[in-house]
Tab-separated table of C-alpha atoms in Angstrom:
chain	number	residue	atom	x	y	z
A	117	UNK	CA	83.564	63.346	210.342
A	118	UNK	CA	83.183	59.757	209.086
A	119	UNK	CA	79.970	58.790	207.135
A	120	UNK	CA	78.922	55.279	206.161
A	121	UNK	CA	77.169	54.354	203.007
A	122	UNK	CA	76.393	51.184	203.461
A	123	UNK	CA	75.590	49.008	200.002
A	124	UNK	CA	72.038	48.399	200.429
A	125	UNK	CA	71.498	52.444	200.758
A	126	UNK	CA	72.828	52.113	196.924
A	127	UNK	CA	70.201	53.306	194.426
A	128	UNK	CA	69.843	50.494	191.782
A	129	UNK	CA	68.684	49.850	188.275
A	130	UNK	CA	68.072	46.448	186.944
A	131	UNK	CA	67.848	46.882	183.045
A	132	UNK	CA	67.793	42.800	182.327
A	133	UNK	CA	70.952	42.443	180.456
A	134	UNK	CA	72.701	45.180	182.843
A	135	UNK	CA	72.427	45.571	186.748
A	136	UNK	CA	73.664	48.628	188.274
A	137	UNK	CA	74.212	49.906	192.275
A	138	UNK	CA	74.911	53.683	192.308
A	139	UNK	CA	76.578	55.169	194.789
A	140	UNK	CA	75.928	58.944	194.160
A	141	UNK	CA	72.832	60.353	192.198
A	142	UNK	CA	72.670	58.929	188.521
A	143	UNK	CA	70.327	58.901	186.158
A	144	UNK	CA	66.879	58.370	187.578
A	145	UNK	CA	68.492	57.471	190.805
A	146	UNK	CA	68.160	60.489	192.847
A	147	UNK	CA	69.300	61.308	196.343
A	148	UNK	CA	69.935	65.069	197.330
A	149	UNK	CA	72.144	63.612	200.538
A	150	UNK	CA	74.395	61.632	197.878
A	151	UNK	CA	74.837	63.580	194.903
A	152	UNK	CA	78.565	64.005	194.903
A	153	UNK	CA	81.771	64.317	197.343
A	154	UNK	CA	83.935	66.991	196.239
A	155	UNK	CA	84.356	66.069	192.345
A	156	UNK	CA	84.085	62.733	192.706
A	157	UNK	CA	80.626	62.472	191.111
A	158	UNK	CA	80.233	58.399	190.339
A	159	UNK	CA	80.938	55.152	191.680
A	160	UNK	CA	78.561	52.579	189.636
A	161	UNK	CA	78.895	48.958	190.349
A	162	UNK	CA	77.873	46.897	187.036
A	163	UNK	CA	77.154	43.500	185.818
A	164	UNK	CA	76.579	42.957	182.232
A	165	UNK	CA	75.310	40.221	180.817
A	166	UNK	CA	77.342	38.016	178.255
A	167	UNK	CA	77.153	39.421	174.522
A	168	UNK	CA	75.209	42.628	175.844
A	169	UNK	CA	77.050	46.000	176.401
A	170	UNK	CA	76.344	49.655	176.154
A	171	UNK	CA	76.045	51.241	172.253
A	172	UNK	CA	77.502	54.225	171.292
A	173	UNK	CA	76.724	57.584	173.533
A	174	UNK	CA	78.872	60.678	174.357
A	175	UNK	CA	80.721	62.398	177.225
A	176	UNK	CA	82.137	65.899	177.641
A	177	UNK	CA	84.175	67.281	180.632
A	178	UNK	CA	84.369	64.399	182.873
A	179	UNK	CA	87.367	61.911	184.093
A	180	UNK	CA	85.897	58.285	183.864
A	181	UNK	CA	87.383	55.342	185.390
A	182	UNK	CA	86.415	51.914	184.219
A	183	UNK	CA	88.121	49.198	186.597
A	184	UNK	CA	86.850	45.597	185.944
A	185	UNK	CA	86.542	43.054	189.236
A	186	UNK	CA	85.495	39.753	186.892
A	187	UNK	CA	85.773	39.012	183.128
A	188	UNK	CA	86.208	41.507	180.297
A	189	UNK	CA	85.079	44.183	179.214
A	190	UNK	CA	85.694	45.955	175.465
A	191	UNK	CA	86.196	49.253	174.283
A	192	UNK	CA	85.867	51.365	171.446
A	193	UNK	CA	85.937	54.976	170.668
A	194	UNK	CA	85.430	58.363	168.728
A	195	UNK	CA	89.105	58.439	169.371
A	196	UNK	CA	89.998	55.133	167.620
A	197	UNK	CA	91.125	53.392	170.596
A	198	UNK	CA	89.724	49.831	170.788
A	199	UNK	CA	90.541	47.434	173.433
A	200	UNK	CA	89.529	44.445	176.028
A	201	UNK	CA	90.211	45.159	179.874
A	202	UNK	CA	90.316	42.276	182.648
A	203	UNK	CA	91.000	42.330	186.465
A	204	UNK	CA	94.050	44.283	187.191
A	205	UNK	CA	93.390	46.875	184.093
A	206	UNK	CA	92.723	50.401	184.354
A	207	UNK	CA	91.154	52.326	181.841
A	208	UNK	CA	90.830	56.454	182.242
A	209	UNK	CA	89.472	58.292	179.199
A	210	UNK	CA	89.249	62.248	179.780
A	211	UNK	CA	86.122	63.230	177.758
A	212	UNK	CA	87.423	67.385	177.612
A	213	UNK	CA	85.186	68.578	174.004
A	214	UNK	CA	83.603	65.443	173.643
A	215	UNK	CA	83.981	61.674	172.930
A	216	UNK	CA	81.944	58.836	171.787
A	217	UNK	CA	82.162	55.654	173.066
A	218	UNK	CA	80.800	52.060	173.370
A	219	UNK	CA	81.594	49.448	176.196
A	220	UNK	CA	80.694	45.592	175.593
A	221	UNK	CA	80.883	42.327	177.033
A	222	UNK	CA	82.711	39.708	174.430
A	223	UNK	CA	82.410	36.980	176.186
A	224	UNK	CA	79.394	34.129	175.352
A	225	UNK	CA	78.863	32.671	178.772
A	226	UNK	CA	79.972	35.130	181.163
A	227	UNK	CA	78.981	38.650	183.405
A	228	UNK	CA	81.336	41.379	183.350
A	229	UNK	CA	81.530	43.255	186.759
A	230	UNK	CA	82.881	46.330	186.513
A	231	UNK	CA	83.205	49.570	188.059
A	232	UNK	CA	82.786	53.087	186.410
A	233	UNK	CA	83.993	56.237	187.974
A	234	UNK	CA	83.618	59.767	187.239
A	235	UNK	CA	85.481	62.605	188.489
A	236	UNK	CA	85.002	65.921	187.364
A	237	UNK	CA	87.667	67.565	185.888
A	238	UNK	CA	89.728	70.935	187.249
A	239	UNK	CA	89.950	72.168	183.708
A	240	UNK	CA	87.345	71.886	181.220
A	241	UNK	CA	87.115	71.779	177.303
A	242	UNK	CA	90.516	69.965	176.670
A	243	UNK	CA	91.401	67.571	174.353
A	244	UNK	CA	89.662	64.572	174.685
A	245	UNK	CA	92.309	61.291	175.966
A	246	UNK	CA	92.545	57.645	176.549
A	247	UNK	CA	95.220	55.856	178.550
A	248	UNK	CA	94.882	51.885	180.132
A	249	UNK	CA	97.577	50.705	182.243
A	250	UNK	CA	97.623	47.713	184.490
A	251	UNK	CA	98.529	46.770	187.730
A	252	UNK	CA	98.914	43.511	188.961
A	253	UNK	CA	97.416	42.169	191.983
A	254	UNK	CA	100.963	41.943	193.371
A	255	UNK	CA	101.145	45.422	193.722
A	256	UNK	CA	98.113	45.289	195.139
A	257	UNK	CA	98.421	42.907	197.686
A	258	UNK	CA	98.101	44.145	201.470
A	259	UNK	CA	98.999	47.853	200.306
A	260	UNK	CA	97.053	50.937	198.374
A	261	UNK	CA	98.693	51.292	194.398
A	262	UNK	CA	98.269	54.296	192.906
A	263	UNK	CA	96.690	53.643	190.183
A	264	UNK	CA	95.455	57.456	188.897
A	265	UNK	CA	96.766	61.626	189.853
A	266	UNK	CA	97.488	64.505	188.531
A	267	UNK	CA	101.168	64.012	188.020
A	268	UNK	CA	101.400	60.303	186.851
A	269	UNK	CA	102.785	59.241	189.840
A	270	UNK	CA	104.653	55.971	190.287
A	271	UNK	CA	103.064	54.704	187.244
A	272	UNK	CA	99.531	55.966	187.578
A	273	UNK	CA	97.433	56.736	184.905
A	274	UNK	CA	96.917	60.813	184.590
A	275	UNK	CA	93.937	62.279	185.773
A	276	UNK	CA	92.890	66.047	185.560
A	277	UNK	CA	91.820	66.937	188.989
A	278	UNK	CA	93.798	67.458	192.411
A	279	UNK	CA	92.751	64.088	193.233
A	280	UNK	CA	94.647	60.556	194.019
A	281	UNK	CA	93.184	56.869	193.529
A	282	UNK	CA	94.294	53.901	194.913
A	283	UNK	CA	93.431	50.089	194.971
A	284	UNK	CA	94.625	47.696	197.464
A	285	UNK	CA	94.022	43.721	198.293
A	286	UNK	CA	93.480	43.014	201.659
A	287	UNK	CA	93.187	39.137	203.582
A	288	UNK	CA	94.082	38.505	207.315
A	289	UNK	CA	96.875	40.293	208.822
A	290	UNK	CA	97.735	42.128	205.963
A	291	UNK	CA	97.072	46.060	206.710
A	292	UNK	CA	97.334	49.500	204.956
A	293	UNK	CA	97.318	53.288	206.165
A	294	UNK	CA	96.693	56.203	204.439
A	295	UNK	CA	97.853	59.671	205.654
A	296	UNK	CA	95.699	62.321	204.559
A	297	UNK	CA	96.473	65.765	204.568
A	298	UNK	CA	94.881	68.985	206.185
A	299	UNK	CA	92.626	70.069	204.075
A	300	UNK	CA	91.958	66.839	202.086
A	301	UNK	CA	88.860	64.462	201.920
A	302	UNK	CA	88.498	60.514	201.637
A	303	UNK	CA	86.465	58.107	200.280
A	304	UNK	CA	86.884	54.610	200.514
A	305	UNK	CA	84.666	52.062	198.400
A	306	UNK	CA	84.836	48.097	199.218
A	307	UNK	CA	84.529	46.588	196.161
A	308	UNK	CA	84.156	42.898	196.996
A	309	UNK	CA	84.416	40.952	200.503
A	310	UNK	CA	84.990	42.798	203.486
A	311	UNK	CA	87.477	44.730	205.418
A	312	UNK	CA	87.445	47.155	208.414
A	313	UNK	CA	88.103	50.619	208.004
A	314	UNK	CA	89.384	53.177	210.887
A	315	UNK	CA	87.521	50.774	212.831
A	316	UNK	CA	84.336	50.382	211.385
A	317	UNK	CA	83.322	46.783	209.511
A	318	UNK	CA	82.586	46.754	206.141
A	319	UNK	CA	81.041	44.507	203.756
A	320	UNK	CA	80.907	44.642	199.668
A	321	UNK	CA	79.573	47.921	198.317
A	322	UNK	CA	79.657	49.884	201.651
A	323	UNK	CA	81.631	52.830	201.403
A	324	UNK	CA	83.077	55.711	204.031
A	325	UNK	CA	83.087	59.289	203.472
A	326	UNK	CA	85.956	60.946	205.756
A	327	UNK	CA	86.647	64.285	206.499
A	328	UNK	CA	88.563	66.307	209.209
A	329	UNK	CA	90.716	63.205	209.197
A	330	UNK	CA	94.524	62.772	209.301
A	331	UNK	CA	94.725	59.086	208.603
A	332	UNK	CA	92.547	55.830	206.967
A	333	UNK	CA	93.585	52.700	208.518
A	334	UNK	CA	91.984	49.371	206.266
A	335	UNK	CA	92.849	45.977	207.794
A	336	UNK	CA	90.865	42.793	209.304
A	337	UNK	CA	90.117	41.787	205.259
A	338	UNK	CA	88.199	38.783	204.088
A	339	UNK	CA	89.232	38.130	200.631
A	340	UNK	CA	88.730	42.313	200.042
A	341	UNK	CA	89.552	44.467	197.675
A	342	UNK	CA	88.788	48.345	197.800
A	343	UNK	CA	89.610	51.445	196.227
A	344	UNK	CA	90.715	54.724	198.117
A	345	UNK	CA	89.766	58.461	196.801
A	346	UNK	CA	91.930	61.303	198.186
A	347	UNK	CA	89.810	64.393	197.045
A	348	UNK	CA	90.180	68.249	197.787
A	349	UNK	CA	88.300	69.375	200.339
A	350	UNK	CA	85.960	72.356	200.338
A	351	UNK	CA	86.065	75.496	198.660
């Protein structure tokens, strides 16, 4: 089965200094048909404003992505890890018992836009972890990086759920495939300009939900970059 999302289906929340598209159901944002696929609970799509950020709140039990598309975003946390990520960073903290955190944007004159991802976790009540890695747009470019799994794989960061990410850069001619395995789901989000995707044209913030599949073909891009979730199917 494939299922669009397009972008504009996106619940959204315009706070002033922060403007958010949600994918799945988040906080007053509430869709019963988009509430999660598999454990892949969040895909938000931020913009912060220059010198505004999010103060300190907590997390427990979750696997959160941050993945930044345009300027930089900084970090700080109950774990004493403090850092600035750009385009071509990723940053995975595992929450497990609980962790504090803040995220802001340093810079005076311009947006951050960013993308936060949760995944729920396959074990629950661990120790609490941070790990940023990054991949440039090299390894990127006209292929899917894995960039987080369970096992660290070719460099990934470690996640702690059955679950693979990738992110890939895709102009012209240049074209990937994915083969998915029985028993597996896929989502694919287009995070800026457009590709198509097993045959279907997308555009910024459109995403696909596939199941029953056996293979995600991306090509046809326009300046695109997306990011590829290979998820356990159902129970």
């Amino acid at each position: 089965m494939n299922q669009v999302r397009r972008s504009s289906e996106r619940g959204y929340a315009d706070h002033g200094w922060l403007k958010s598209f949600h994918t799945f159901s988040f906080a007053d944002y509430f869709d019963p048909e988009h509430v999660e696929f598999g454990p892949l609970r969040v895909i938000n799509e931020d913009r912060v404003r220059a010198g505004k950020g999010f103060g300190t709140h907590g997390h427990r039990d979750m696997e959160i992505i941050t993945y930044v598309l345009a300027g930089e975003l900084a970090h700080k946390d109950s774990m004493g890890n403090g850092s600035t990520i750009r385009p071509g960073d990723v940053q995975r903290m595992s929450a497990g018992t609980g962790v504090r955190h803040s995220e802001f944007n340093p810079s005076p004159s311009n947006d951050v836009h960013f993308l936060q991802i949760w995944i729920q976790p396959n074990v629950r009540g661990i120790e609490p972890s941070y790990e940023e890695k990054r991949f440039a747009a090299e390894e990127k470019r006209g292929r899917l990086r894995l960039i987080a799994s369970p096992d660290r794989a070719e460099g990934s960061v470690l996640i702690h759920q059955d679950a693979r990410v990738y992110a890939g850069l895709f102009d012209g001619a240049e074209s990937a495939t994915l083969d998915v395995k029985p028993g597996r789901r896929v989502y694919a989000h287009v995070a800026r300009g457009a590709l198509t995707a097993s045959g279907v044209a997308f555009e910024a913030g459109d995403g696909l939900k596939l199941t029953d599949t056996t293979t995600l073909k991306l090509e046809s891009g326009r300046d695109a970059e997306v990011m590829v979730f290979d998820l356990p199917g159902d129970d």
